[in-house]
Amino acid sequence: MTGWVVFACTMCFGAEETSMIDGAKLGVLVMLGVVLAVQAGFVAFFLYLRNRAKRIADVELDDEWSELQRS
């Protein structure tokens, strides 16, 4: 078995910048962007719910105050 030369593939050996590496980097960035967009959507939704609850509480407080003044 002498004489066999074994070469590592370019991915394992640490090749120069190739289109395969560039594509993998771009894929990671796209997936990171999707994750951040979903998290931003959750934050925006909970902020919307908080603001809505504050508005409803203010309206209920104003109604209660108006009713107390009539008494």
PDB file of C-alpha atoms in Angstrom:
ATOM      1  CA  MET A   1       0.000   0.000   0.000  1.00  0.00           C
ATOM      2  CA  THR A   2       2.857   2.322  -0.423  1.00  0.00           C
ATOM      3  CA  GLY A   3       2.546   4.947  -3.032  1.00  0.00           C
ATOM      4  CA  TRP A   4      -1.007   5.996  -2.142  1.00  0.00           C
ATOM      5  CA  VAL A   5      -1.228   9.711  -1.669  1.00  0.00           C
ATOM      6  CA  VAL A   6      -4.157  10.954   0.362  1.00  0.00           C
ATOM      7  CA  PHE A   7      -5.336  14.512   0.007  1.00  0.00           C
ATOM      8  CA  ALA A   8      -7.862  16.186   2.264  1.00  0.00           C
ATOM      9  CA  CYS A   9     -10.797  17.850   0.603  1.00  0.00           C
ATOM     10  CA  THR A  10     -10.687  21.620   0.345  1.00  0.00           C
ATOM     11  CA  MET A  11     -13.341  22.051   3.058  1.00  0.00           C
ATOM     12  CA  CYS A  12     -11.389  19.938   5.567  1.00  0.00           C
ATOM     13  CA  PHE A  13      -7.965  21.211   4.646  1.00  0.00           C
ATOM     14  CA  GLY A  14      -8.835  24.927   4.917  1.00  0.00           C
ATOM     15  CA  ALA A  15      -9.096  26.167   1.386  1.00  0.00           C
ATOM     16  CA  GLU A  16      -8.916  29.710   0.216  1.00  0.00           C
ATOM     17  CA  GLU A  17     -12.072  31.800   0.066  1.00  0.00           C
ATOM     18  CA  THR A  18     -14.342  29.973  -2.351  1.00  0.00           C
ATOM     19  CA  SER A  19     -17.923  30.423  -3.424  1.00  0.00           C
ATOM     20  CA  MET A  20     -18.905  27.509  -1.163  1.00  0.00           C
ATOM     21  CA  ILE A  21     -17.543  29.326   1.907  1.00  0.00           C
ATOM     22  CA  ASP A  22     -19.137  32.586   0.810  1.00  0.00           C
ATOM     23  CA  GLY A  23     -22.475  30.809   0.405  1.00  0.00           C
ATOM     24  CA  ALA A  24     -22.220  29.267   3.862  1.00  0.00           C
ATOM     25  CA  LYS A  25     -21.462  32.659   5.407  1.00  0.00           C
ATOM     26  CA  LEU A  26     -24.389  34.235   3.585  1.00  0.00           C
ATOM     27  CA  GLY A  27     -26.673  31.411   4.734  1.00  0.00           C
ATOM     28  CA  VAL A  28     -25.674  31.998   8.360  1.00  0.00           C
ATOM     29  CA  LEU A  29     -26.342  35.725   8.003  1.00  0.00           C
ATOM     30  CA  VAL A  30     -29.764  35.104   6.443  1.00  0.00           C
ATOM     31  CA  MET A  31     -30.751  32.690   9.215  1.00  0.00           C
ATOM     32  CA  LEU A  32     -29.542  35.184  11.832  1.00  0.00           C
ATOM     33  CA  GLY A  33     -31.633  37.883  10.155  1.00  0.00           C
ATOM     34  CA  VAL A  34     -34.736  35.689  10.256  1.00  0.00           C
ATOM     35  CA  VAL A  35     -34.232  34.918  13.954  1.00  0.00           C
ATOM     36  CA  LEU A  36     -33.773  38.603  14.780  1.00  0.00           C
ATOM     37  CA  ALA A  37     -36.856  39.557  12.765  1.00  0.00           C
ATOM     38  CA  VAL A  38     -39.005  37.018  14.626  1.00  0.00           C
ATOM     39  CA  GLN A  39     -37.688  38.221  17.980  1.00  0.00           C
ATOM     40  CA  ALA A  40     -38.373  41.833  17.009  1.00  0.00           C
ATOM     41  CA  GLY A  41     -41.921  40.817  16.089  1.00  0.00           C
ATOM     42  CA  PHE A  42     -42.447  39.298  19.539  1.00  0.00           C
ATOM     43  CA  VAL A  43     -41.088  42.417  21.244  1.00  0.00           C
ATOM     44  CA  ALA A  44     -43.298  44.672  19.141  1.00  0.00           C
ATOM     45  CA  PHE A  45     -46.358  42.544  19.891  1.00  0.00           C
ATOM     46  CA  PHE A  46     -45.780  42.630  23.654  1.00  0.00           C
ATOM     47  CA  LEU A  47     -45.142  46.385  23.578  1.00  0.00           C
ATOM     48  CA  TYR A  48     -48.407  46.795  21.681  1.00  0.00           C
ATOM     49  CA  LEU A  49     -50.237  44.729  24.311  1.00  0.00           C
ATOM     50  CA  ARG A  50     -48.691  46.771  27.131  1.00  0.00           C
ATOM     51  CA  ASN A  51     -49.676  50.079  25.517  1.00  0.00           C
ATOM     52  CA  ARG A  52     -53.185  48.812  24.833  1.00  0.00           C
ATOM     53  CA  ALA A  53     -53.600  47.703  28.442  1.00  0.00           C
ATOM     54  CA  LYS A  54     -52.436  51.132  29.637  1.00  0.00           C
ATOM     55  CA  ARG A  55     -54.943  52.889  27.361  1.00  0.00           C
ATOM     56  CA  ILE A  56     -57.800  50.679  28.544  1.00  0.00           C
ATOM     57  CA  ALA A  57     -56.813  51.223  32.204  1.00  0.00           C
ATOM     58  CA  ASP A  58     -56.740  55.000  31.659  1.00  0.00           C
ATOM     59  CA  VAL A  59     -60.185  54.957  30.049  1.00  0.00           C
ATOM     60  CA  GLU A  60     -61.596  52.853  32.886  1.00  0.00           C
ATOM     61  CA  LEU A  61     -60.011  55.197  35.450  1.00  0.00           C
ATOM     62  CA  ASP A  62     -61.488  58.240  33.690  1.00  0.00           C
ATOM     63  CA  ASP A  63     -64.927  56.590  33.617  1.00  0.00           C
ATOM     64  CA  GLU A  64     -64.713  55.728  37.296  1.00  0.00           C
ATOM     65  CA  TRP A  65     -63.563  59.248  38.174  1.00  0.00           C
ATOM     66  CA  SER A  66     -66.409  60.784  36.169  1.00  0.00           C
ATOM     67  CA  GLU A  67     -68.921  58.571  37.940  1.00  0.00           C
ATOM     68  CA  LEU A  68     -67.521  59.507  41.354  1.00  0.00           C
ATOM     69  CA  GLN A  69     -67.809  63.206  40.523  1.00  0.00           C
ATOM     70  CA  ARG A  70     -71.486  62.787  39.567  1.00  0.00           C
ATOM     71  CA  SER A  71     -72.322  61.232  42.925  1.00  0.00           C
TER      72      SER A  71
END
